[in-house]
Amino acid sequence: MPDLIHNLEAVQQRIAMAAHVAGRDARSIALLAVSKTFPAEDVRAAHVAGQCAFGENYVQEAITKIEALADLRGTLEWHFIGPLQSNKTRPVAEQFDWVHSVDRLKIAQRLSEQRPDNLPALNVCLQVNISGETSKSGLSVAEAVEVAREIAALPKLKLRGLMAIPEPVGSIDEQRVPHRRLRELFERLRDEGLQLDTLSMGMSNDLEAAVLEGATIVRVGTAIFGARDYSN
Ligand SMILES: *Cc1c(COP(=O)(O)O)cnc(C)c1O
């Protein structure tokens, strides 16, 4: 676990440094620790070190972890960031605080219908396919405006902003291009009257580029928890 604490500090330092270069307040950038494939004990250790927001990609794995950490309920914030099928929305609507990966209206409608009345609105981001790769999920930039309007009107959701997973590229200048495109779309939606405050972009390898382009949440897994093992 000492690694984990050291890694968390190192990531916070990277965020602070990039914020400084960008002339931004580092407190305007939240760190989401992506704990997929790592056990509940690692989440607990990160929480002891001061980390509160955790990202998960797989519904069943996440629910098991959330239940194992039920004693920390109220002090942890759970963000769903993986692909979401419409038959798996209910546990997500019931157990999570955020969903970053909303990529179609139908998913949003189900999440809104299934969000329990006693919970606050579920925070959501629209996932946008910013690199234009056919294999990756996400709305096209062209579709995003219309879908954002429809989702913003759903009663039990709060549309917070946009999320993207750009294609990996080498240099920081190249990394900035898709992040800039997402920010431009974000600004356009705000100009059209949508009250958005969240740009979820940047991962272990490109968080500096994302912060330079205005990220408000960076989603970091490997640089905190280490390399993932998908063998089980
Ligand atoms: C796994 C994952 C991350 C974290 O990626 P790292 O490269 O390990 O930091 C971030 N966002 C999403 C959507 C992911 O699936």
Short mmCIF file of C-alpha atoms and ligand atoms in Angstrom, two decimals:
data_model
loop_
_atom_site.label_atom_id
_atom_site.label_comp_id
_atom_site.label_asym_id
_atom_site.label_seq_id
_atom_site.Cartn_x
_atom_site.Cartn_y
_atom_site.Cartn_z
CA MET A 1 0.00 0.00 0.00
CA PRO A 2 2.85 2.53 0.46
CA ASP A 3 3.01 2.57 -3.34
CA LEU A 4 -0.61 3.55 -3.51
CA ILE A 5 -0.15 6.51 -1.20
CA HIS A 6 2.98 7.60 -3.05
CA ASN A 7 1.23 7.20 -6.41
CA LEU A 8 -1.75 9.27 -5.29
CA GLU A 9 0.58 12.05 -4.20
CA ALA A 10 2.49 11.87 -7.47
CA VAL A 11 -0.73 12.16 -9.50
CA GLN A 12 -1.88 15.12 -7.40
CA GLN A 13 1.50 16.72 -8.09
CA ARG A 14 1.08 16.18 -11.83
CA ILE A 15 -2.35 17.81 -11.69
CA ALA A 16 -0.99 20.73 -9.64
CA MET A 17 1.92 21.25 -12.04
CA ALA A 18 -0.29 21.17 -15.13
CA ALA A 19 -2.78 23.52 -13.47
CA HIS A 20 0.06 25.90 -12.68
CA VAL A 21 1.24 25.86 -16.30
CA ALA A 22 -2.34 26.44 -17.45
CA GLY A 23 -2.83 29.29 -14.99
CA ARG A 24 -5.66 27.39 -13.33
CA ASP A 25 -6.49 26.74 -9.69
CA ALA A 26 -5.63 23.07 -9.04
CA ARG A 27 -8.74 22.84 -6.87
CA SER A 28 -10.86 23.23 -10.00
CA ILE A 29 -9.68 19.78 -11.13
CA ALA A 30 -11.06 16.71 -9.35
CA LEU A 31 -9.20 13.41 -9.33
CA LEU A 32 -11.33 10.36 -10.05
CA ALA A 33 -9.43 7.23 -9.00
CA VAL A 34 -10.32 4.45 -11.45
CA SER A 35 -10.39 1.31 -9.33
CA LYS A 36 -11.68 -1.22 -11.88
CA THR A 37 -10.09 -4.69 -11.45
CA PHE A 38 -8.65 -3.66 -8.06
CA PRO A 39 -10.07 -5.01 -4.80
CA ALA A 40 -12.19 -3.14 -2.28
CA GLU A 41 -9.21 -3.07 0.11
CA ASP A 42 -7.29 -0.87 -2.35
CA VAL A 43 -10.23 1.53 -2.48
CA ARG A 44 -10.30 1.56 1.31
CA ALA A 45 -6.57 2.32 1.47
CA ALA A 46 -6.91 5.14 -1.05
CA HIS A 47 -9.81 6.52 0.96
CA VAL A 48 -7.69 6.52 4.12
CA ALA A 49 -5.15 8.54 2.13
CA GLY A 50 -7.84 11.12 1.39
CA GLN A 51 -9.26 9.99 -1.96
CA CYS A 52 -13.08 10.06 -2.11
CA ALA A 53 -14.18 9.64 -5.74
CA PHE A 54 -13.80 6.26 -7.46
CA GLY A 55 -14.52 5.16 -11.02
CA GLU A 56 -15.74 1.72 -12.07
CA ASN A 57 -16.38 0.17 -15.49
CA TYR A 58 -18.13 -3.14 -14.87
CA VAL A 59 -21.53 -3.21 -13.16
CA GLN A 60 -21.25 -6.48 -11.25
CA GLU A 61 -17.71 -5.85 -10.06
CA ALA A 62 -18.66 -2.37 -8.93
CA ILE A 63 -21.77 -3.45 -7.01
CA THR A 64 -19.78 -6.12 -5.15
CA LYS A 65 -17.20 -3.48 -4.21
CA ILE A 66 -19.79 -0.89 -3.19
CA GLU A 67 -21.42 -3.47 -0.91
CA ALA A 68 -18.07 -4.49 0.60
CA LEU A 69 -17.48 -0.82 1.43
CA ALA A 70 -20.99 -0.10 2.71
CA ASP A 71 -19.56 1.09 6.03
CA LEU A 72 -18.03 4.05 4.15
CA ARG A 73 -21.32 5.02 2.50
CA GLY A 74 -21.72 8.76 2.44
CA THR A 75 -17.97 9.36 2.38
CA LEU A 76 -17.30 7.70 -1.00
CA GLU A 77 -18.52 8.96 -4.36
CA TRP A 78 -19.02 6.31 -7.06
CA HIS A 79 -18.73 7.15 -10.76
CA PHE A 80 -19.71 4.69 -13.49
CA ILE A 81 -17.42 5.22 -16.49
CA GLY A 82 -17.75 2.03 -18.57
CA PRO A 83 -19.98 0.99 -21.45
CA LEU A 84 -23.54 0.62 -20.18
CA GLN A 85 -26.09 -1.77 -21.68
CA SER A 86 -29.74 -0.94 -21.25
CA ASN A 87 -30.46 -4.13 -19.26
CA LYS A 88 -27.85 -3.13 -16.65
CA THR A 89 -28.97 0.41 -15.89
CA ARG A 90 -30.99 -0.32 -12.73
CA PRO A 91 -28.14 -1.11 -10.29
CA VAL A 92 -26.23 1.86 -11.70
CA ALA A 93 -29.22 4.19 -11.19
CA GLU A 94 -29.57 2.87 -7.64
CA GLN A 95 -25.96 2.75 -6.46
CA PHE A 96 -23.92 5.39 -8.27
CA ASP A 97 -23.56 9.15 -7.89
CA TRP A 98 -22.35 9.80 -11.43
CA VAL A 99 -22.41 8.17 -14.88
CA HIS A 100 -19.82 9.53 -17.34
CA SER A 101 -20.59 7.16 -20.20
CA VAL A 102 -24.10 8.08 -21.35
CA ASP A 103 -23.97 7.65 -25.12
CA ARG A 104 -27.64 7.53 -26.11
CA LEU A 105 -30.98 8.88 -25.05
CA LYS A 106 -32.47 5.47 -24.24
CA ILE A 107 -29.85 4.82 -21.55
CA ALA A 108 -30.47 8.25 -20.06
CA GLN A 109 -34.24 7.70 -20.00
CA ARG A 110 -33.84 4.39 -18.19
CA LEU A 111 -31.43 5.87 -15.65
CA SER A 112 -33.87 8.70 -14.97
CA GLU A 113 -36.84 6.33 -14.58
CA GLN A 114 -34.89 3.97 -12.35
CA ARG A 115 -33.25 6.58 -10.12
CA PRO A 116 -34.85 6.11 -6.66
CA ASP A 117 -37.01 9.04 -5.52
CA ASN A 118 -35.19 9.36 -2.21
CA LEU A 119 -31.85 10.01 -3.93
CA PRO A 120 -30.71 13.27 -5.53
CA ALA A 121 -30.63 13.45 -9.32
CA LEU A 122 -27.96 11.25 -10.89
CA ASN A 123 -25.09 13.34 -12.31
CA VAL A 124 -24.36 12.42 -15.91
CA CYS A 125 -21.91 13.26 -18.66
CA LEU A 126 -22.41 12.59 -22.34
CA GLN A 127 -19.67 10.46 -23.81
CA VAL A 128 -18.51 11.93 -27.11
CA ASN A 129 -16.52 10.06 -29.73
CA ILE A 130 -14.04 12.84 -30.23
CA SER A 131 -11.38 10.98 -32.23
CA GLY A 132 -13.96 9.68 -34.69
CA GLU A 133 -12.91 6.05 -34.31
CA THR A 134 -15.62 3.68 -35.44
CA SER A 135 -14.78 1.10 -32.75
CA LYS A 136 -15.22 3.37 -29.73
CA SER A 137 -18.52 4.21 -28.13
CA GLY A 138 -19.81 7.72 -27.79
CA LEU A 139 -22.00 10.19 -29.62
CA SER A 140 -20.67 12.02 -32.62
CA VAL A 141 -20.10 15.74 -32.18
CA ALA A 142 -22.97 16.32 -34.61
CA GLU A 143 -25.45 14.29 -32.51
CA ALA A 144 -24.33 15.67 -29.16
CA VAL A 145 -26.19 18.99 -29.19
CA GLU A 146 -29.62 17.49 -29.76
CA VAL A 147 -29.14 14.59 -27.35
CA ALA A 148 -27.78 16.93 -24.67
CA ARG A 149 -30.97 18.98 -24.82
CA GLU A 150 -33.17 15.91 -24.45
CA ILE A 151 -31.13 14.52 -21.57
CA ALA A 152 -31.04 17.87 -19.77
CA ALA A 153 -34.84 17.73 -19.61
CA LEU A 154 -35.03 14.35 -17.82
CA PRO A 155 -36.29 14.75 -14.24
CA LYS A 156 -33.98 12.48 -12.23
CA LEU A 157 -30.76 13.28 -14.11
CA LYS A 158 -28.51 16.28 -13.89
CA LEU A 159 -26.53 16.75 -17.08
CA ARG A 160 -23.15 17.98 -15.87
CA GLY A 161 -21.00 17.88 -19.00
CA LEU A 162 -19.02 15.83 -21.47
CA MET A 163 -16.62 12.92 -21.34
CA ALA A 164 -14.22 11.49 -23.92
CA ILE A 165 -11.63 8.75 -24.26
CA PRO A 166 -9.40 9.99 -27.08
CA GLU A 167 -7.31 7.64 -29.16
CA PRO A 168 -3.82 7.34 -27.59
CA VAL A 169 -1.24 9.51 -29.35
CA GLY A 170 2.36 10.39 -28.59
CA SER A 171 3.17 13.98 -27.85
CA ILE A 172 1.41 16.35 -25.52
CA ASP A 173 0.63 18.65 -28.44
CA GLU A 174 -1.10 15.81 -30.28
CA GLN A 175 -2.90 14.79 -27.08
CA ARG A 176 -4.29 18.29 -26.70
CA VAL A 177 -6.11 18.23 -30.06
CA PRO A 178 -9.05 15.93 -29.13
CA HIS A 179 -9.29 17.46 -25.65
CA ARG A 180 -9.56 20.89 -27.23
CA ARG A 181 -12.30 19.60 -29.53
CA LEU A 182 -14.26 18.35 -26.52
CA ARG A 183 -13.84 21.68 -24.76
CA GLU A 184 -15.06 23.54 -27.84
CA LEU A 185 -18.16 21.39 -27.95
CA PHE A 186 -18.64 21.99 -24.22
CA GLU A 187 -18.44 25.76 -24.78
CA ARG A 188 -20.87 25.55 -27.65
CA LEU A 189 -23.41 23.70 -25.50
CA ARG A 190 -23.00 26.30 -22.78
CA ASP A 191 -23.47 29.08 -25.32
CA GLU A 192 -26.73 27.40 -26.26
CA GLY A 193 -27.94 27.69 -22.69
CA LEU A 194 -27.12 24.30 -21.17
CA GLN A 195 -25.76 24.67 -17.63
CA LEU A 196 -22.72 22.42 -17.78
CA ASP A 197 -19.74 22.48 -15.42
CA THR A 198 -17.86 19.25 -16.09
CA LEU A 199 -15.27 18.19 -18.64
CA SER A 200 -14.28 14.61 -17.83
CA MET A 201 -11.10 14.00 -19.79
CA GLY A 202 -7.52 12.89 -19.20
CA MET A 203 -6.21 9.54 -17.96
CA SER A 204 -2.82 8.27 -16.70
CA ASN A 205 -1.00 9.05 -19.94
CA ASP A 206 -2.57 12.32 -20.99
CA LEU A 207 -3.81 14.11 -17.90
CA GLU A 208 -1.50 17.10 -18.42
CA ALA A 209 -2.86 17.69 -21.92
CA ALA A 210 -6.41 17.42 -20.57
CA VAL A 211 -5.77 19.88 -17.74
CA LEU A 212 -4.21 22.34 -20.20
CA GLU A 213 -7.41 22.13 -22.25
CA GLY A 214 -9.75 22.64 -19.32
CA ALA A 215 -10.51 19.23 -17.77
CA THR A 216 -12.44 19.46 -14.50
CA ILE A 217 -12.29 15.72 -13.75
CA VAL A 218 -9.34 13.52 -14.69
CA ARG A 219 -9.92 9.76 -14.53
CA VAL A 220 -6.73 8.00 -13.43
CA GLY A 221 -6.30 4.26 -12.90
CA THR A 222 -2.86 2.84 -13.72
CA ALA A 223 -0.84 5.73 -12.30
CA ILE A 224 -2.56 5.21 -8.92
CA PHE A 225 -3.27 1.48 -8.58
CA GLY A 226 -0.67 0.02 -10.99
CA ALA A 227 -1.09 -2.10 -14.11
CA ARG A 228 -4.38 -3.95 -14.42
CA ASP A 229 -4.56 -7.74 -14.58
CA TYR A 230 -7.56 -8.91 -16.58
CA SER A 231 -6.77 -12.63 -16.28
CA ASN A 232 -9.53 -13.28 -13.75
C1 LIG B 1 -9.80 2.45 -17.36
C2 LIG B 1 -10.29 3.82 -17.64
C3 LIG B 1 -9.59 4.95 -17.20
C4 LIG B 1 -8.25 4.89 -16.50
O1 LIG B 1 -7.24 4.63 -17.43
P1 LIG B 1 -5.69 4.63 -17.00
O2 LIG B 1 -4.99 4.72 -18.28
O3 LIG B 1 -5.46 3.37 -16.26
O4 LIG B 1 -5.47 5.82 -16.14
C5 LIG B 1 -10.15 6.19 -17.43
N1 LIG B 1 -11.33 6.32 -18.07
C6 LIG B 1 -12.02 5.26 -18.52
C7 LIG B 1 -13.32 5.47 -19.21
C8 LIG B 1 -11.51 3.98 -18.33
O5 LIG B 1 -12.20 2.94 -18.81
#
